[in-house]
């Protein structure tokens, strides 16, 4: 392999690495071997994009890839370790020559030096510091590594300054804080290792505010306060990387509980095959995120017994060719903590998971989630046990694509409810067992969604009440093929999936009769240019009940008919039995 050459260009904002026409992330190419393409960065649809923002975004990706490569080199033989040292000294020289802040950063950003954002710089610094710490295990290299101590000090100081700025703004819960505190902890740990000391990462994590962040940014049910799968993983990754070499049994009791709850929260929402729903902001499917999930799962399995994320790691591994960093072996010292119980209901975040009849369902009925929340209250997401995304949370595009970002954060992109064809207002819903309630999405409108599980089917009852006559709509937003058959003015049948995926059937009925209209909508956010077929199920009035019953194709006996009386749902099954359920309004 040719010697690695690091770019001396400063990085921008990776979210700008997106096709303006199609909303897809641009092709990375060989970040460590290839310069920026002469014709421009490629889009999967054939576009070529060359702007200053796109070049800066690719430079971010190149620096981050170089930092990960340094972690691998540091674990290699003498030649690889010497190469890692050479590159680290180059980075130290480059960083020392930079002005204190990046002049190209937007005004809203927390400025970095090598990158637009201090957050990006902290992520890079964590990887760089781990490479240095790995090299420091070789006593014969410590004299040369001492030249990197000012570099580590500068990286840690910059992260500390940015963290202090967030504290001054009252934004201590920000996900940035987790990575800034992790960078401070990791840089100091690496410096101590170079000096020949044994870093006490548990003590350092407390000193640099990592534990403080865990205590203020997590719900009691284990979810990061924004309720985003991506940002939950993001901060958990920072925590685990910062605690390298720590003894699990020395963690403060409440911190061990937070980490255990965060890990089991991911296990709780995952399908049996390990698919993680992309709740709120975050990529729907991205190779780099799959690599991050694999690393988090590997570290989690070293911290807690019971391999809580084994299925998640297996699923993520199918979506990434990135090799796990070689330094992960023996990340923690001492025995693992006892296994935690996986839960399926999260009252603080407002998520409830239901598994029955081959269906994995998730009801979203919680807080808005701040800047990373979506206008999606009472959405119902439907997956197969094998991970087929019949009706997924669609995720989010890279943030620089403003129109698609607005779309994917909006109501029309989600299997939620809508009134008068308008977007929901940012608001909180409340989860009460198997029922979600929302009164703040539209003035004068209350919504209740209840999920009923039976070994034979999953039942969805959505009731909308308005104080005046309004256009009331329930939305179906498939991520797979959808076939629709109208069966009368108040009912329809649907088939989800195809011969290459798991298949689900749906029976749908409403009161009063509502139009079950097929509509086109952008598919999940990994490919916004792909059009999917969905349904807007609408009626005008002050009251509407929308009822659906779902089964996987393998479930028996099949549902033959779904009907409503004034207060009751009737489900006729092929074996001659009739199940009834209260509408509950």
Tab-separated table of C-alpha atoms in Angstrom, residues 205-574:
chain	number	residue	atom	x	y	z
A	205	UNK	CA	-14.287	11.763	32.442
A	206	UNK	CA	-15.753	13.185	35.620
A	207	UNK	CA	-13.315	16.095	35.636
A	208	UNK	CA	-14.000	17.116	32.034
A	209	UNK	CA	-17.787	17.075	32.296
A	210	UNK	CA	-18.624	13.811	30.546
A	211	UNK	CA	-20.570	12.442	33.508
A	212	UNK	CA	-22.305	15.775	33.992
A	213	UNK	CA	-23.569	15.539	30.416
A	214	UNK	CA	-24.865	12.011	31.001
A	215	UNK	CA	-26.788	13.225	34.030
A	216	UNK	CA	-28.524	16.146	32.303
A	217	UNK	CA	-28.959	15.000	28.691
A	218	UNK	CA	-30.576	11.589	29.226
A	219	UNK	CA	-34.176	10.770	30.039
A	220	UNK	CA	-34.753	8.350	32.882
A	221	UNK	CA	-35.919	5.755	30.351
A	222	UNK	CA	-32.445	5.798	28.764
A	223	UNK	CA	-33.055	7.989	25.717
A	224	UNK	CA	-30.960	11.003	24.784
A	225	UNK	CA	-33.275	13.991	25.224
A	226	UNK	CA	-33.699	14.702	21.488
A	227	UNK	CA	-35.232	11.276	20.873
A	228	UNK	CA	-33.145	10.723	17.740
A	229	UNK	CA	-31.669	7.281	17.077
A	230	UNK	CA	-28.696	8.893	15.363
A	231	UNK	CA	-27.878	11.420	18.090
A	232	UNK	CA	-28.478	8.832	20.798
A	233	UNK	CA	-25.844	6.631	19.131
A	234	UNK	CA	-23.679	9.691	18.543
A	235	UNK	CA	-23.341	10.659	22.202
A	236	UNK	CA	-23.129	7.029	23.361
A	237	UNK	CA	-20.204	6.566	20.975
A	238	UNK	CA	-18.448	9.564	22.528
A	239	UNK	CA	-18.996	8.245	26.053
A	240	UNK	CA	-17.638	4.784	25.271
A	241	UNK	CA	-14.595	6.079	23.393
A	242	UNK	CA	-13.722	8.421	26.254
A	243	UNK	CA	-13.716	5.612	28.829
A	244	UNK	CA	-10.902	3.591	27.250
A	245	UNK	CA	-8.969	1.642	29.855
A	246	UNK	CA	-11.531	2.299	32.556
A	247	UNK	CA	-12.720	-0.372	34.945
A	248	UNK	CA	-16.486	-0.862	34.564
A	249	UNK	CA	-16.861	-1.562	38.287
A	250	UNK	CA	-15.345	1.849	39.126
A	251	UNK	CA	-18.001	3.785	37.233
A	252	UNK	CA	-20.319	5.762	39.528
A	253	UNK	CA	-23.520	3.788	40.007
A	254	UNK	CA	-25.771	6.305	38.277
A	255	UNK	CA	-23.385	6.541	35.308
A	256	UNK	CA	-23.364	2.767	34.873
A	257	UNK	CA	-27.164	2.870	34.928
A	258	UNK	CA	-27.257	5.612	32.274
A	259	UNK	CA	-24.936	3.689	29.967
A	260	UNK	CA	-26.874	0.467	30.476
A	261	UNK	CA	-30.181	2.197	29.804
A	262	UNK	CA	-28.838	3.861	26.650
A	263	UNK	CA	-27.594	0.562	25.260
A	264	UNK	CA	-30.765	-1.355	26.068
A	265	UNK	CA	-32.866	1.463	24.581
A	266	UNK	CA	-31.257	0.694	21.229
A	267	UNK	CA	-31.801	-3.025	21.728
A	268	UNK	CA	-35.420	-2.287	22.645
A	269	UNK	CA	-36.354	-0.490	19.434
A	270	UNK	CA	-34.377	-2.805	17.120
A	271	UNK	CA	-36.160	-5.477	15.118
A	272	UNK	CA	-35.348	-9.127	15.767
A	273	UNK	CA	-32.865	-8.921	12.883
A	274	UNK	CA	-31.182	-5.841	14.385
A	275	UNK	CA	-32.593	-3.062	12.184
A	276	UNK	CA	-32.684	0.267	14.036
A	277	UNK	CA	-35.531	2.645	13.092
A	278	UNK	CA	-34.122	6.057	12.089
A	279	UNK	CA	-36.193	8.063	14.573
A	280	UNK	CA	-36.201	11.854	14.148
A	281	UNK	CA	-33.100	13.493	12.621
A	282	UNK	CA	-30.401	11.198	11.291
A	283	UNK	CA	-29.517	9.211	8.177
A	284	UNK	CA	-31.967	6.552	7.056
A	285	UNK	CA	-29.134	4.368	5.798
A	286	UNK	CA	-25.489	5.441	5.555
A	287	UNK	CA	-22.356	3.323	5.325
A	288	UNK	CA	-20.437	5.510	7.776
A	289	UNK	CA	-23.246	5.288	10.316
A	290	UNK	CA	-23.318	1.501	10.004
A	291	UNK	CA	-19.594	1.477	10.800
A	292	UNK	CA	-20.280	3.659	13.846
A	293	UNK	CA	-23.072	1.338	14.986
A	294	UNK	CA	-20.712	-1.638	14.682
A	295	UNK	CA	-18.120	0.113	16.842
A	296	UNK	CA	-20.676	1.127	19.476
A	297	UNK	CA	-22.019	-2.435	19.617
A	298	UNK	CA	-18.505	-3.853	20.010
A	299	UNK	CA	-17.743	-1.507	22.897
A	300	UNK	CA	-21.136	-2.065	24.531
A	301	UNK	CA	-20.563	-5.810	24.507
A	302	UNK	CA	-17.284	-5.266	26.384
A	303	UNK	CA	-18.965	-3.088	29.005
A	304	UNK	CA	-22.069	-5.196	29.747
A	305	UNK	CA	-22.630	-8.930	29.797
A	306	UNK	CA	-25.306	-10.483	27.626
A	307	UNK	CA	-24.219	-9.056	24.228
A	308	UNK	CA	-27.112	-6.552	24.228
A	309	UNK	CA	-26.449	-5.268	20.705
A	310	UNK	CA	-25.356	-8.480	18.990
A	311	UNK	CA	-28.233	-8.444	16.479
A	312	UNK	CA	-27.742	-4.721	15.840
A	313	UNK	CA	-24.040	-5.284	15.140
A	314	UNK	CA	-24.843	-8.116	12.731
A	315	UNK	CA	-27.318	-5.967	10.794
A	316	UNK	CA	-24.954	-2.982	10.657
A	317	UNK	CA	-22.098	-5.183	9.481
A	318	UNK	CA	-24.072	-6.056	6.348
A	319	UNK	CA	-24.196	-2.364	5.372
A	320	UNK	CA	-20.530	-1.466	5.792
A	321	UNK	CA	-17.228	-2.714	4.471
A	322	UNK	CA	-15.295	-0.573	6.951
A	323	UNK	CA	-12.977	-2.576	9.161
A	324	UNK	CA	-13.404	-2.066	12.887
A	325	UNK	CA	-10.471	-0.217	14.490
A	326	UNK	CA	-7.870	-2.701	15.714
A	327	UNK	CA	-7.489	-0.879	19.032
A	328	UNK	CA	-10.962	-1.913	20.267
A	329	UNK	CA	-9.674	-5.181	21.750
A	330	UNK	CA	-9.520	-4.909	25.535
A	331	UNK	CA	-11.051	-1.434	25.572
A	332	UNK	CA	-12.134	-1.736	29.200
A	333	UNK	CA	-10.200	-3.383	32.023
A	334	UNK	CA	-11.772	-5.732	34.517
A	335	UNK	CA	-15.004	-7.726	34.401
A	336	UNK	CA	-18.082	-6.588	32.534
A	337	UNK	CA	-21.100	-5.200	34.331
A	338	UNK	CA	-24.180	-7.432	34.708
A	339	UNK	CA	-26.590	-7.630	31.789
A	340	UNK	CA	-29.462	-5.137	31.780
A	341	UNK	CA	-33.083	-5.944	31.001
A	342	UNK	CA	-34.250	-4.781	27.580
A	343	UNK	CA	-37.430	-2.726	27.709
A	344	UNK	CA	-39.955	-1.974	24.956
A	345	UNK	CA	-41.734	1.078	26.375
A	346	UNK	CA	-40.044	4.450	26.887
A	347	UNK	CA	-42.470	6.879	28.546
A	348	UNK	CA	-40.066	9.850	28.628
A	349	UNK	CA	-39.055	9.653	24.971
A	350	UNK	CA	-42.592	8.588	24.068
A	351	UNK	CA	-41.736	5.406	22.186
A	352	UNK	CA	-43.647	2.156	22.517
A	353	UNK	CA	-42.598	-0.994	20.666
A	354	UNK	CA	-45.065	-3.749	19.781
A	355	UNK	CA	-44.172	-7.173	18.401
A	356	UNK	CA	-46.808	-9.569	17.149
A	357	UNK	CA	-47.797	-11.675	14.134
A	358	UNK	CA	-44.451	-11.103	12.404
A	359	UNK	CA	-44.733	-7.315	12.763
A	360	UNK	CA	-42.427	-4.956	14.656
A	361	UNK	CA	-44.285	-1.681	15.283
A	362	UNK	CA	-43.197	1.537	16.977
A	363	UNK	CA	-45.530	4.326	18.116
A	364	UNK	CA	-43.996	7.815	18.403
A	365	UNK	CA	-45.818	9.824	21.076
A	366	UNK	CA	-43.271	11.877	22.979
A	367	UNK	CA	-41.593	15.284	23.205
A	368	UNK	CA	-40.773	17.246	20.069
A	369	UNK	CA	-37.021	16.748	20.534
A	370	UNK	CA	-35.620	20.246	20.045
A	371	UNK	CA	-33.810	21.160	16.843
A	372	UNK	CA	-33.604	17.527	15.769
A	373	UNK	CA	-37.291	16.785	16.333
A	374	UNK	CA	-39.768	16.183	13.524
A	375	UNK	CA	-43.405	17.198	13.060
A	376	UNK	CA	-44.485	13.581	13.332
A	377	UNK	CA	-46.601	13.120	16.434
A	378	UNK	CA	-48.460	9.795	16.703
A	379	UNK	CA	-46.612	8.275	13.766
A	380	UNK	CA	-46.778	4.489	13.523
A	381	UNK	CA	-43.732	2.752	12.048
A	382	UNK	CA	-44.014	-0.822	10.776
A	383	UNK	CA	-41.194	-3.293	10.140
A	384	UNK	CA	-40.942	-7.025	9.575
A	385	UNK	CA	-39.041	-9.181	12.032
A	386	UNK	CA	-36.372	-9.539	9.332
A	387	UNK	CA	-36.002	-5.745	9.118
A	388	UNK	CA	-38.082	-5.104	5.985
A	389	UNK	CA	-39.167	-1.476	6.308
A	390	UNK	CA	-42.844	-1.576	5.401
A	391	UNK	CA	-43.539	1.855	6.890
A	392	UNK	CA	-40.321	3.304	8.327
A	393	UNK	CA	-39.379	6.598	9.835
A	394	UNK	CA	-37.827	8.029	6.654
A	395	UNK	CA	-34.763	9.577	8.314
A	396	UNK	CA	-33.100	12.776	7.134
A	397	UNK	CA	-30.860	13.994	4.298
A	398	UNK	CA	-27.544	15.845	4.789
A	399	UNK	CA	-28.583	19.141	6.329
A	400	UNK	CA	-27.269	21.447	3.606
A	401	UNK	CA	-30.123	20.386	1.293
A	402	UNK	CA	-32.678	22.785	2.713
A	403	UNK	CA	-35.805	21.763	0.809
A	404	UNK	CA	-35.430	18.032	1.361
A	405	UNK	CA	-34.408	18.625	4.971
A	406	UNK	CA	-37.635	20.570	5.487
A	407	UNK	CA	-39.643	17.828	3.797
A	408	UNK	CA	-38.218	14.979	5.876
A	409	UNK	CA	-38.718	16.895	9.115
A	410	UNK	CA	-42.317	17.624	8.137
A	411	UNK	CA	-45.635	15.919	8.710
A	412	UNK	CA	-46.261	14.852	5.113
A	413	UNK	CA	-43.172	12.620	5.155
A	414	UNK	CA	-44.430	10.569	8.115
A	415	UNK	CA	-47.193	8.043	8.833
A	416	UNK	CA	-48.812	10.564	11.149
A	417	UNK	CA	-52.082	12.541	11.111
A	418	UNK	CA	-52.692	15.840	9.344
A	419	UNK	CA	-55.399	18.517	9.560
A	420	UNK	CA	-56.447	20.906	6.769
A	421	UNK	CA	-53.455	19.771	4.709
A	422	UNK	CA	-51.175	21.730	7.079
A	423	UNK	CA	-48.029	20.737	8.946
A	424	UNK	CA	-48.255	19.852	12.617
A	425	UNK	CA	-46.964	22.471	15.030
A	426	UNK	CA	-43.860	21.556	17.050
A	427	UNK	CA	-45.389	20.017	20.151
A	428	UNK	CA	-45.225	17.225	22.688
A	429	UNK	CA	-47.396	14.140	22.771
A	430	UNK	CA	-47.936	11.839	25.747
A	431	UNK	CA	-47.515	8.073	25.810
A	432	UNK	CA	-49.901	6.202	28.100
A	433	UNK	CA	-49.156	2.486	27.832
A	434	UNK	CA	-50.347	1.371	24.398
A	435	UNK	CA	-51.898	4.775	23.611
A	436	UNK	CA	-50.495	8.075	22.370
A	437	UNK	CA	-52.327	11.370	22.921
A	438	UNK	CA	-51.690	14.732	21.287
A	439	UNK	CA	-53.560	18.033	21.665
A	440	UNK	CA	-50.925	20.540	20.533
A	441	UNK	CA	-50.341	19.694	16.875
A	442	UNK	CA	-53.333	21.749	15.651
A	443	UNK	CA	-55.459	24.292	17.490
A	444	UNK	CA	-58.779	22.789	18.497
A	445	UNK	CA	-57.849	19.219	17.515
A	446	UNK	CA	-57.159	16.235	19.753
A	447	UNK	CA	-55.701	12.963	18.505
A	448	UNK	CA	-55.549	9.563	20.168
A	449	UNK	CA	-53.799	6.535	18.688
A	450	UNK	CA	-54.028	3.121	20.333
A	451	UNK	CA	-52.182	-0.027	19.293
A	452	UNK	CA	-53.610	-3.443	20.165
A	453	UNK	CA	-51.573	-6.617	19.785
A	454	UNK	CA	-53.003	-10.079	19.298
A	455	UNK	CA	-51.015	-13.203	18.374
A	456	UNK	CA	-52.860	-13.109	15.038
A	457	UNK	CA	-52.651	-9.410	14.087
A	458	UNK	CA	-51.767	-5.839	15.029
A	459	UNK	CA	-54.638	-3.351	15.332
A	460	UNK	CA	-54.230	0.427	14.902
A	461	UNK	CA	-57.026	2.782	16.037
A	462	UNK	CA	-56.610	6.518	15.325
A	463	UNK	CA	-59.325	8.910	16.561
A	464	UNK	CA	-59.332	12.607	15.605
A	465	UNK	CA	-61.677	15.149	17.256
A	466	UNK	CA	-61.982	18.804	16.152
A	467	UNK	CA	-63.942	21.707	17.624
A	468	UNK	CA	-65.050	22.807	14.132
A	469	UNK	CA	-65.388	21.084	10.783
A	470	UNK	CA	-61.895	20.312	9.455
A	471	UNK	CA	-60.198	18.170	6.815
A	472	UNK	CA	-58.928	15.200	8.854
A	473	UNK	CA	-56.275	12.915	7.343
A	474	UNK	CA	-54.447	9.747	8.342
A	475	UNK	CA	-51.311	9.035	6.313
A	476	UNK	CA	-49.719	5.786	5.130
A	477	UNK	CA	-46.100	6.239	4.038
A	478	UNK	CA	-44.590	2.948	2.818
A	479	UNK	CA	-40.913	2.312	2.262
A	480	UNK	CA	-41.742	-0.741	0.125
A	481	UNK	CA	-44.083	-1.448	-2.765
A	482	UNK	CA	-47.747	-0.880	-1.885
A	483	UNK	CA	-50.759	-2.343	-3.673
A	484	UNK	CA	-54.134	-0.769	-2.866
A	485	UNK	CA	-57.568	-2.270	-3.543
A	486	UNK	CA	-60.649	-0.176	-2.733
A	487	UNK	CA	-63.453	-2.322	-1.285
A	488	UNK	CA	-66.192	0.270	-0.865
A	489	UNK	CA	-66.637	3.893	0.225
A	490	UNK	CA	-65.330	3.251	3.738
A	491	UNK	CA	-62.787	0.464	3.350
A	492	UNK	CA	-59.699	-0.735	1.466
A	493	UNK	CA	-57.148	-3.530	1.430
A	494	UNK	CA	-53.377	-3.089	1.079
A	495	UNK	CA	-50.415	-5.363	0.388
A	496	UNK	CA	-46.949	-4.167	1.415
A	497	UNK	CA	-43.675	-5.530	0.001
A	498	UNK	CA	-42.875	-7.784	-2.937
A	499	UNK	CA	-41.356	-11.147	-3.840
A	500	UNK	CA	-37.925	-9.929	-2.707
A	501	UNK	CA	-39.062	-8.895	0.782
A	502	UNK	CA	-41.339	-9.860	3.622
A	503	UNK	CA	-45.004	-9.149	2.846
A	504	UNK	CA	-47.666	-7.574	5.059
A	505	UNK	CA	-51.387	-7.175	4.419
A	506	UNK	CA	-53.637	-4.445	5.761
A	507	UNK	CA	-57.390	-4.035	6.092
A	508	UNK	CA	-58.628	-0.461	6.570
A	509	UNK	CA	-62.009	0.995	7.536
A	510	UNK	CA	-63.130	4.446	8.677
A	511	UNK	CA	-66.093	6.208	10.240
A	512	UNK	CA	-67.416	8.308	8.652
A	513	UNK	CA	-66.347	7.001	5.226
A	514	UNK	CA	-63.073	8.608	4.144
A	515	UNK	CA	-61.335	8.842	0.778
A	516	UNK	CA	-58.471	6.338	0.578
A	517	UNK	CA	-56.382	8.164	-2.036
A	518	UNK	CA	-53.102	6.912	-3.487
A	519	UNK	CA	-50.433	9.649	-3.496
A	520	UNK	CA	-46.800	9.796	-4.583
A	521	UNK	CA	-44.168	10.836	-2.051
A	522	UNK	CA	-40.353	10.802	-1.840
A	523	UNK	CA	-39.035	7.538	-0.447
A	524	UNK	CA	-36.771	7.220	2.600
A	525	UNK	CA	-34.072	9.864	2.906
A	526	UNK	CA	-31.199	7.721	1.638
A	527	UNK	CA	-32.666	8.315	-1.837
A	528	UNK	CA	-35.159	11.210	-1.976
A	529	UNK	CA	-35.361	10.950	-5.763
A	530	UNK	CA	-37.039	7.546	-5.479
A	531	UNK	CA	-40.818	7.913	-5.552
A	532	UNK	CA	-42.964	5.713	-3.341
A	533	UNK	CA	-46.717	5.170	-3.371
A	534	UNK	CA	-48.531	6.145	-0.199
A	535	UNK	CA	-52.060	6.945	0.924
A	536	UNK	CA	-53.839	10.044	2.204
A	537	UNK	CA	-56.963	8.836	4.004
A	538	UNK	CA	-59.198	11.896	4.408
A	539	UNK	CA	-62.641	13.031	5.472
A	540	UNK	CA	-64.174	16.405	6.321
A	541	UNK	CA	-65.907	16.773	9.667
A	542	UNK	CA	-65.428	17.202	13.394
A	543	UNK	CA	-64.780	13.564	14.167
A	544	UNK	CA	-63.099	10.630	12.431
A	545	UNK	CA	-62.047	7.100	13.334
A	546	UNK	CA	-59.406	5.416	11.160
A	547	UNK	CA	-58.851	1.715	11.876
A	548	UNK	CA	-56.291	-0.624	10.316
A	549	UNK	CA	-55.441	-4.232	11.054
A	550	UNK	CA	-52.111	-5.647	9.868
A	551	UNK	CA	-50.719	-9.158	9.455
A	552	UNK	CA	-47.544	-10.571	8.020
A	553	UNK	CA	-48.195	-12.913	5.118
A	554	UNK	CA	-47.323	-15.903	7.329
A	555	UNK	CA	-49.777	-15.035	10.123
A	556	UNK	CA	-52.790	-17.317	10.572
A	557	UNK	CA	-55.692	-17.274	10.412
A	558	UNK	CA	-55.904	-14.392	7.913
A	559	UNK	CA	-58.273	-11.486	8.484
A	560	UNK	CA	-61.268	-11.659	6.131
A	561	UNK	CA	-63.128	-8.484	7.058
A	562	UNK	CA	-62.768	-5.433	9.271
A	563	UNK	CA	-65.822	-3.412	10.322
A	564	UNK	CA	-66.937	-0.781	12.834
A	565	UNK	CA	-69.999	-0.282	14.979
A	566	UNK	CA	-70.503	2.815	17.107
A	567	UNK	CA	-67.917	1.920	19.766
A	568	UNK	CA	-66.431	-1.383	18.629
A	569	UNK	CA	-63.999	-2.780	16.070
A	570	UNK	CA	-64.996	-6.179	14.633
A	571	UNK	CA	-62.351	-8.429	13.049
A	572	UNK	CA	-63.624	-11.464	11.128
A	573	UNK	CA	-60.982	-14.181	10.764
A	574	UNK	CA	-60.797	-17.032	8.266
